[in-house]
Amino acid sequence: MPTRETALVAHGLSLRAKDWEDMIFGKPPKLLGRASRAIQLYADKYPHASHLLFGSGATSKEYRGRELKESEYTIQYILDNFSKLFEFDGLERLSKLNRWRLKNRIRRIAKPMLEPKNTIGELRYAIPFCRDAGISEIVLVADPPFISRCIGHGEHILEELGLFGKIRLVGEQSDVCHPDQRAADVVIFEPPPGDPEPVGTILRGIFDIKEKLPEFKTAVKDLIAQHRA
């Protein structure tokens, strides 16, 4: 079976986030952040990956006398703290030579996404970039409460671009979330099959509305139309 052409995408995080280091780099030896998880995946599961994209361009911060955007800052931080990656379980087994090789490969394939300002922007940049590079598999890396939204937005963009079924999206989660967030906070609502107006049906279920469904759906439809005007 031929190997897929693969790219890894580590979603960004605002440099103003108080837990930025924990969520991006992680907490050795057990808890991998978004960036360290992407590197661990490259080392252990996707060594054939040709690109490692980091988000985003939403925030910037001075680093050693230079103003760097979020994605640039993340890459530089990882490279400057590369030796600390080997404090994580699984990566500590690498020999000195393989650690040196891994850092050189990461330096070569890492690419900052400078223009995107949010999750959807990252995906709207990454997916066409990967299409043009001949990539057939994109591995998205984010924390547990966030990864399902990344996949959902990504699949929608694939449909828009006519790439559904041509590029495969894979979700891989890091181990560190915002302190006030849990994976259980995320709820996914699947539209009922064949329902031409699923929003009313879904909202009725969320809020346990007792009105008859057709009347409630009409009211929701009118409300949406009013605020779209």
PDB file of C-alpha atoms in Angstrom:
ATOM      1  CA  MET A   1       0.000   0.000   0.000  1.00  0.00           C
ATOM      2  CA  PRO A   2       1.542   3.352  -1.022  1.00  0.00           C
ATOM      3  CA  THR A   3       2.353   5.875   1.718  1.00  0.00           C
ATOM      4  CA  ARG A   4       0.101   8.925   1.797  1.00  0.00           C
ATOM      5  CA  GLU A   5       1.614  12.358   1.327  1.00  0.00           C
ATOM      6  CA  THR A   6       1.021  13.851   4.768  1.00  0.00           C
ATOM      7  CA  ALA A   7       1.159  17.261   6.439  1.00  0.00           C
ATOM      8  CA  LEU A   8       0.740  18.067  10.127  1.00  0.00           C
ATOM      9  CA  VAL A   9      -1.050  21.235  11.263  1.00  0.00           C
ATOM     10  CA  ALA A  10      -0.591  22.450  14.854  1.00  0.00           C
ATOM     11  CA  HIS A  11      -3.334  24.963  15.570  1.00  0.00           C
ATOM     12  CA  GLY A  12      -2.188  28.184  17.174  1.00  0.00           C
ATOM     13  CA  LEU A  13      -3.026  29.837  20.475  1.00  0.00           C
ATOM     14  CA  SER A  14      -3.045  33.514  21.397  1.00  0.00           C
ATOM     15  CA  LEU A  15       0.283  34.604  22.853  1.00  0.00           C
ATOM     16  CA  ARG A  16      -1.765  36.492  25.446  1.00  0.00           C
ATOM     17  CA  ALA A  17      -3.156  33.242  26.855  1.00  0.00           C
ATOM     18  CA  LYS A  18      -1.860  32.829  30.407  1.00  0.00           C
ATOM     19  CA  ASP A  19      -1.416  29.078  29.888  1.00  0.00           C
ATOM     20  CA  TRP A  20       0.276  29.421  26.490  1.00  0.00           C
ATOM     21  CA  GLU A  21       3.419  27.484  27.425  1.00  0.00           C
ATOM     22  CA  ASP A  22       1.492  24.586  28.962  1.00  0.00           C
ATOM     23  CA  MET A  23      -0.971  24.352  26.068  1.00  0.00           C
ATOM     24  CA  ILE A  24       1.619  24.693  23.295  1.00  0.00           C
ATOM     25  CA  PHE A  25       4.688  23.007  24.784  1.00  0.00           C
ATOM     26  CA  GLY A  26       3.074  20.830  27.460  1.00  0.00           C
ATOM     27  CA  LYS A  27       4.014  19.542  30.898  1.00  0.00           C
ATOM     28  CA  PRO A  28       6.696  16.815  30.857  1.00  0.00           C
ATOM     29  CA  PRO A  29       6.824  13.901  31.244  1.00  0.00           C
ATOM     30  CA  LYS A  30       3.196  12.988  30.478  1.00  0.00           C
ATOM     31  CA  LEU A  31       1.205  15.907  29.059  1.00  0.00           C
ATOM     32  CA  LEU A  32       1.997  16.990  25.509  1.00  0.00           C
ATOM     33  CA  GLY A  33       0.932  20.391  24.219  1.00  0.00           C
ATOM     34  CA  ARG A  34      -0.178  21.195  20.677  1.00  0.00           C
ATOM     35  CA  ALA A  35       3.324  21.743  19.265  1.00  0.00           C
ATOM     36  CA  SER A  36       5.082  18.987  21.208  1.00  0.00           C
ATOM     37  CA  ARG A  37       2.300  16.564  20.291  1.00  0.00           C
ATOM     38  CA  ALA A  38       2.748  17.426  16.597  1.00  0.00           C
ATOM     39  CA  ILE A  39       6.475  16.737  16.861  1.00  0.00           C
ATOM     40  CA  GLN A  40       5.888  13.479  18.745  1.00  0.00           C
ATOM     41  CA  LEU A  41       3.446  12.409  16.019  1.00  0.00           C
ATOM     42  CA  TYR A  42       6.013  13.261  13.361  1.00  0.00           C
ATOM     43  CA  ALA A  43       8.697  11.265  15.172  1.00  0.00           C
ATOM     44  CA  ASP A  44       6.578   8.199  15.945  1.00  0.00           C
ATOM     45  CA  LYS A  45       3.639   7.991  13.542  1.00  0.00           C
ATOM     46  CA  TYR A  46       4.127  10.248  10.512  1.00  0.00           C
ATOM     47  CA  PRO A  47       7.888  10.333   9.795  1.00  0.00           C
ATOM     48  CA  HIS A  48       7.067  10.627   6.098  1.00  0.00           C
ATOM     49  CA  ALA A  49       5.239  13.970   6.607  1.00  0.00           C
ATOM     50  CA  SER A  50       6.609  16.658   4.320  1.00  0.00           C
ATOM     51  CA  HIS A  51       5.182  19.745   6.029  1.00  0.00           C
ATOM     52  CA  LEU A  52       4.528  20.864   9.605  1.00  0.00           C
ATOM     53  CA  LEU A  53       2.375  23.991   9.650  1.00  0.00           C
ATOM     54  CA  PHE A  54       2.001  26.160  12.746  1.00  0.00           C
ATOM     55  CA  GLY A  55      -0.745  28.732  13.392  1.00  0.00           C
ATOM     56  CA  SER A  56      -1.340  31.568  13.372  1.00  0.00           C
ATOM     57  CA  GLY A  57      -0.852  35.266  12.686  1.00  0.00           C
ATOM     58  CA  ALA A  58      -3.448  36.547  15.141  1.00  0.00           C
ATOM     59  CA  THR A  59      -1.101  37.811  17.866  1.00  0.00           C
ATOM     60  CA  SER A  60       2.531  38.847  18.100  1.00  0.00           C
ATOM     61  CA  LYS A  61       5.173  39.209  20.787  1.00  0.00           C
ATOM     62  CA  GLU A  62       8.787  40.261  21.117  1.00  0.00           C
ATOM     63  CA  TYR A  63      11.228  37.391  21.232  1.00  0.00           C
ATOM     64  CA  ARG A  64      14.942  38.083  21.641  1.00  0.00           C
ATOM     65  CA  GLY A  65      14.635  41.561  20.211  1.00  0.00           C
ATOM     66  CA  ARG A  66      12.338  40.633  17.287  1.00  0.00           C
ATOM     67  CA  GLU A  67       8.594  41.033  16.952  1.00  0.00           C
ATOM     68  CA  LEU A  68       7.289  37.599  15.952  1.00  0.00           C
ATOM     69  CA  LYS A  69       3.835  36.505  14.990  1.00  0.00           C
ATOM     70  CA  GLU A  70       2.227  33.677  16.921  1.00  0.00           C
ATOM     71  CA  SER A  71       3.280  30.950  14.504  1.00  0.00           C
ATOM     72  CA  GLU A  72       6.857  32.241  14.191  1.00  0.00           C
ATOM     73  CA  TYR A  73       7.093  32.573  17.965  1.00  0.00           C
ATOM     74  CA  THR A  74       5.894  28.984  18.443  1.00  0.00           C
ATOM     75  CA  ILE A  75       8.468  27.576  16.021  1.00  0.00           C
ATOM     76  CA  GLN A  76      11.326  29.586  17.540  1.00  0.00           C
ATOM     77  CA  TYR A  77      10.277  28.661  21.072  1.00  0.00           C
ATOM     78  CA  ILE A  78      10.178  24.962  20.179  1.00  0.00           C
ATOM     79  CA  LEU A  79      13.573  25.043  18.479  1.00  0.00           C
ATOM     80  CA  ASP A  80      15.166  26.947  21.374  1.00  0.00           C
ATOM     81  CA  ASN A  81      13.722  24.484  23.892  1.00  0.00           C
ATOM     82  CA  PHE A  82      14.147  21.362  21.770  1.00  0.00           C
ATOM     83  CA  SER A  83      16.175  19.485  24.371  1.00  0.00           C
ATOM     84  CA  LYS A  84      13.237  19.703  26.797  1.00  0.00           C
ATOM     85  CA  LEU A  85      11.092  17.679  24.376  1.00  0.00           C
ATOM     86  CA  PHE A  86      13.062  14.608  25.366  1.00  0.00           C
ATOM     87  CA  GLU A  87      11.721  14.874  28.891  1.00  0.00           C
ATOM     88  CA  PHE A  88       8.405  13.544  27.520  1.00  0.00           C
ATOM     89  CA  ASP A  89       7.654   9.840  27.729  1.00  0.00           C
ATOM     90  CA  GLY A  90       8.334   8.200  24.378  1.00  0.00           C
ATOM     91  CA  LEU A  91      10.685  10.866  23.067  1.00  0.00           C
ATOM     92  CA  GLU A  92      13.296  10.258  25.756  1.00  0.00           C
ATOM     93  CA  ARG A  93      14.234   6.970  24.070  1.00  0.00           C
ATOM     94  CA  LEU A  94      15.756   8.735  21.034  1.00  0.00           C
ATOM     95  CA  SER A  95      19.537   8.620  20.783  1.00  0.00           C
ATOM     96  CA  LYS A  96      21.580  11.818  20.631  1.00  0.00           C
ATOM     97  CA  LEU A  97      22.070  11.338  16.903  1.00  0.00           C
ATOM     98  CA  ASN A  98      18.361  10.849  16.259  1.00  0.00           C
ATOM     99  CA  ARG A  99      17.527  13.871  18.418  1.00  0.00           C
ATOM    100  CA  TRP A 100      19.864  15.970  16.269  1.00  0.00           C
ATOM    101  CA  ARG A 101      18.323  14.548  13.099  1.00  0.00           C
ATOM    102  CA  LEU A 102      14.800  15.211  14.379  1.00  0.00           C
ATOM    103  CA  LYS A 103      15.580  18.854  15.146  1.00  0.00           C
ATOM    104  CA  ASN A 104      17.080  19.357  11.693  1.00  0.00           C
ATOM    105  CA  ARG A 105      14.040  17.793  10.035  1.00  0.00           C
ATOM    106  CA  ILE A 106      11.648  19.943  12.063  1.00  0.00           C
ATOM    107  CA  ARG A 107      13.644  23.037  11.184  1.00  0.00           C
ATOM    108  CA  ARG A 108      13.345  22.058   7.506  1.00  0.00           C
ATOM    109  CA  ILE A 109       9.628  21.230   7.335  1.00  0.00           C
ATOM    110  CA  ALA A 110       8.213  23.760   9.844  1.00  0.00           C
ATOM    111  CA  LYS A 111       6.227  26.556   8.215  1.00  0.00           C
ATOM    112  CA  PRO A 112       4.510  29.484   9.989  1.00  0.00           C
ATOM    113  CA  MET A 113       1.016  30.477   8.881  1.00  0.00           C
ATOM    114  CA  LEU A 114       1.355  34.250   9.113  1.00  0.00           C
ATOM    115  CA  GLU A 115      -1.900  35.539   7.643  1.00  0.00           C
ATOM    116  CA  PRO A 116      -4.693  33.520   9.337  1.00  0.00           C
ATOM    117  CA  LYS A 117      -6.287  35.145  12.379  1.00  0.00           C
ATOM    118  CA  ASN A 118      -8.440  32.287  13.679  1.00  0.00           C
ATOM    119  CA  THR A 119      -9.182  28.570  13.358  1.00  0.00           C
ATOM    120  CA  ILE A 120     -11.176  28.844  10.138  1.00  0.00           C
ATOM    121  CA  GLY A 121      -8.487  31.082   8.662  1.00  0.00           C
ATOM    122  CA  GLU A 122      -5.816  28.511   9.515  1.00  0.00           C
ATOM    123  CA  LEU A 123      -7.797  25.814   7.725  1.00  0.00           C
ATOM    124  CA  ARG A 124      -8.573  28.023   4.733  1.00  0.00           C
ATOM    125  CA  TYR A 125      -4.830  28.553   4.404  1.00  0.00           C
ATOM    126  CA  ALA A 126      -3.633  25.029   5.204  1.00  0.00           C
ATOM    127  CA  ILE A 127      -6.012  23.029   3.010  1.00  0.00           C
ATOM    128  CA  PRO A 128      -5.306  24.825  -0.315  1.00  0.00           C
ATOM    129  CA  PHE A 129      -1.594  24.900   0.562  1.00  0.00           C
ATOM    130  CA  CYS A 130      -1.630  21.133   1.064  1.00  0.00           C
ATOM    131  CA  ARG A 131      -3.675  20.570  -2.098  1.00  0.00           C
ATOM    132  CA  ASP A 132      -1.116  22.509  -4.134  1.00  0.00           C
ATOM    133  CA  ALA A 133       1.710  20.531  -2.484  1.00  0.00           C
ATOM    134  CA  GLY A 134       0.130  17.210  -3.484  1.00  0.00           C
ATOM    135  CA  ILE A 135      -0.833  16.310   0.091  1.00  0.00           C
ATOM    136  CA  SER A 136      -3.554  13.681   0.492  1.00  0.00           C
ATOM    137  CA  GLU A 137      -3.664  13.529   4.318  1.00  0.00           C
ATOM    138  CA  ILE A 138      -3.756  16.419   6.789  1.00  0.00           C
ATOM    139  CA  VAL A 139      -3.297  15.721  10.496  1.00  0.00           C
ATOM    140  CA  LEU A 140      -4.826  18.463  12.658  1.00  0.00           C
ATOM    141  CA  VAL A 141      -3.449  18.808  16.194  1.00  0.00           C
ATOM    142  CA  ALA A 142      -5.338  20.654  18.937  1.00  0.00           C
ATOM    143  CA  ASP A 143      -6.563  20.138  22.485  1.00  0.00           C
ATOM    144  CA  PRO A 144      -9.559  17.859  23.218  1.00  0.00           C
ATOM    145  CA  PRO A 145     -12.320  20.512  23.491  1.00  0.00           C
ATOM    146  CA  PHE A 146     -11.105  22.129  20.265  1.00  0.00           C
ATOM    147  CA  ILE A 147     -10.247  19.288  17.902  1.00  0.00           C
ATOM    148  CA  SER A 148     -13.825  18.369  16.936  1.00  0.00           C
ATOM    149  CA  ARG A 149     -14.487  21.942  15.779  1.00  0.00           C
ATOM    150  CA  CYS A 150     -11.270  21.906  13.734  1.00  0.00           C
ATOM    151  CA  ILE A 151     -12.354  18.722  11.966  1.00  0.00           C
ATOM    152  CA  GLY A 152     -15.872  20.064  11.370  1.00  0.00           C
ATOM    153  CA  HIS A 153     -14.636  23.324   9.828  1.00  0.00           C
ATOM    154  CA  GLY A 154     -12.026  21.438   7.823  1.00  0.00           C
ATOM    155  CA  GLU A 155     -14.521  19.014   6.296  1.00  0.00           C
ATOM    156  CA  HIS A 156     -16.766  21.941   5.353  1.00  0.00           C
ATOM    157  CA  ILE A 157     -13.865  23.663   3.574  1.00  0.00           C
ATOM    158  CA  LEU A 158     -12.983  20.434   1.763  1.00  0.00           C
ATOM    159  CA  GLU A 159     -16.571  20.282   0.485  1.00  0.00           C
ATOM    160  CA  GLU A 160     -16.437  23.924  -0.631  1.00  0.00           C
ATOM    161  CA  LEU A 161     -13.222  23.313  -2.572  1.00  0.00           C
ATOM    162  CA  GLY A 162     -14.381  20.052  -4.138  1.00  0.00           C
ATOM    163  CA  LEU A 163     -11.748  18.119  -2.189  1.00  0.00           C
ATOM    164  CA  PHE A 164     -14.011  15.930  -0.085  1.00  0.00           C
ATOM    165  CA  GLY A 165     -12.757  12.357  -0.527  1.00  0.00           C
ATOM    166  CA  LYS A 166      -9.528  13.570  -2.116  1.00  0.00           C
ATOM    167  CA  ILE A 167      -7.850  14.851   1.042  1.00  0.00           C
ATOM    168  CA  ARG A 168      -8.248  12.943   4.290  1.00  0.00           C
ATOM    169  CA  LEU A 169      -8.461  14.854   7.580  1.00  0.00           C
ATOM    170  CA  VAL A 170      -7.211  13.210  10.778  1.00  0.00           C
ATOM    171  CA  GLY A 171      -7.687  14.674  14.254  1.00  0.00           C
ATOM    172  CA  GLU A 172      -5.000  14.168  16.896  1.00  0.00           C
ATOM    173  CA  GLN A 173      -5.420  15.722  20.311  1.00  0.00           C
ATOM    174  CA  SER A 174      -2.903  17.154  22.722  1.00  0.00           C
ATOM    175  CA  ASP A 175      -3.110  16.510  26.464  1.00  0.00           C
ATOM    176  CA  VAL A 176      -3.449  20.027  27.893  1.00  0.00           C
ATOM    177  CA  CYS A 177      -6.633  22.142  27.841  1.00  0.00           C
ATOM    178  CA  HIS A 178      -7.496  25.567  29.206  1.00  0.00           C
ATOM    179  CA  PRO A 179      -7.916  25.150  32.972  1.00  0.00           C
ATOM    180  CA  ASP A 180     -11.617  26.030  32.738  1.00  0.00           C
ATOM    181  CA  GLN A 181     -12.373  23.745  29.779  1.00  0.00           C
ATOM    182  CA  ARG A 182     -13.006  20.025  29.421  1.00  0.00           C
ATOM    183  CA  ALA A 183     -13.726  17.813  26.433  1.00  0.00           C
ATOM    184  CA  ALA A 184     -17.151  17.175  28.000  1.00  0.00           C
ATOM    185  CA  ASP A 185     -18.017  20.864  27.452  1.00  0.00           C
ATOM    186  CA  VAL A 186     -18.210  20.275  23.691  1.00  0.00           C
ATOM    187  CA  VAL A 187     -21.535  19.120  22.271  1.00  0.00           C
ATOM    188  CA  ILE A 188     -21.988  18.103  18.630  1.00  0.00           C
ATOM    189  CA  PHE A 189     -25.453  18.247  17.083  1.00  0.00           C
ATOM    190  CA  GLU A 190     -26.110  16.128  14.024  1.00  0.00           C
ATOM    191  CA  PRO A 191     -28.989  17.333  11.809  1.00  0.00           C
ATOM    192  CA  PRO A 192     -31.801  14.782  11.508  1.00  0.00           C
ATOM    193  CA  PRO A 193     -31.519  12.994   8.127  1.00  0.00           C
ATOM    194  CA  GLY A 194     -33.876  14.433   5.535  1.00  0.00           C
ATOM    195  CA  ASP A 195     -34.874  17.464   7.633  1.00  0.00           C
ATOM    196  CA  PRO A 196     -34.845  20.500   5.287  1.00  0.00           C
ATOM    197  CA  GLU A 197     -34.777  22.917   8.255  1.00  0.00           C
ATOM    198  CA  PRO A 198     -32.693  21.225  10.956  1.00  0.00           C
ATOM    199  CA  VAL A 199     -31.938  24.337  13.041  1.00  0.00           C
ATOM    200  CA  GLY A 200     -35.398  24.466  14.602  1.00  0.00           C
ATOM    201  CA  THR A 201     -35.333  20.745  15.350  1.00  0.00           C
ATOM    202  CA  ILE A 202     -31.941  20.976  17.042  1.00  0.00           C
ATOM    203  CA  LEU A 203     -32.807  24.082  19.099  1.00  0.00           C
ATOM    204  CA  ARG A 204     -36.067  22.503  20.250  1.00  0.00           C
ATOM    205  CA  GLY A 205     -34.085  19.566  21.600  1.00  0.00           C
ATOM    206  CA  ILE A 206     -31.422  21.715  23.259  1.00  0.00           C
ATOM    207  CA  PHE A 207     -33.868  23.872  25.184  1.00  0.00           C
ATOM    208  CA  ASP A 208     -36.581  21.228  25.651  1.00  0.00           C
ATOM    209  CA  ILE A 209     -39.173  23.373  23.890  1.00  0.00           C
ATOM    210  CA  LYS A 210     -42.692  21.977  24.296  1.00  0.00           C
ATOM    211  CA  GLU A 211     -44.369  23.801  21.395  1.00  0.00           C
ATOM    212  CA  LYS A 212     -45.352  21.782  18.360  1.00  0.00           C
ATOM    213  CA  LEU A 213     -42.389  21.333  16.066  1.00  0.00           C
ATOM    214  CA  PRO A 214     -43.816  22.974  12.883  1.00  0.00           C
ATOM    215  CA  GLU A 215     -44.830  26.111  14.804  1.00  0.00           C
ATOM    216  CA  PHE A 216     -41.486  26.359  16.587  1.00  0.00           C
ATOM    217  CA  LYS A 217     -39.514  25.838  13.373  1.00  0.00           C
ATOM    218  CA  THR A 218     -41.523  28.589  11.676  1.00  0.00           C
ATOM    219  CA  ALA A 219     -40.762  30.970  14.546  1.00  0.00           C
ATOM    220  CA  VAL A 220     -37.041  30.145  14.379  1.00  0.00           C
ATOM    221  CA  LYS A 221     -37.011  30.610  10.613  1.00  0.00           C
ATOM    222  CA  ASP A 222     -38.688  34.019  10.942  1.00  0.00           C
ATOM    223  CA  LEU A 223     -36.238  35.072  13.672  1.00  0.00           C
ATOM    224  CA  ILE A 224     -33.221  34.109  11.564  1.00  0.00           C
ATOM    225  CA  ALA A 225     -34.632  35.949   8.545  1.00  0.00           C
ATOM    226  CA  GLN A 226     -35.243  39.048  10.674  1.00  0.00           C
ATOM    227  CA  HIS A 227     -31.654  39.204  11.915  1.00  0.00           C
ATOM    228  CA  ARG A 228     -30.156  38.433   8.496  1.00  0.00           C
ATOM    229  CA  ALA A 229     -31.951  41.416   6.976  1.00  0.00           C
TER     230      ALA A 229
END
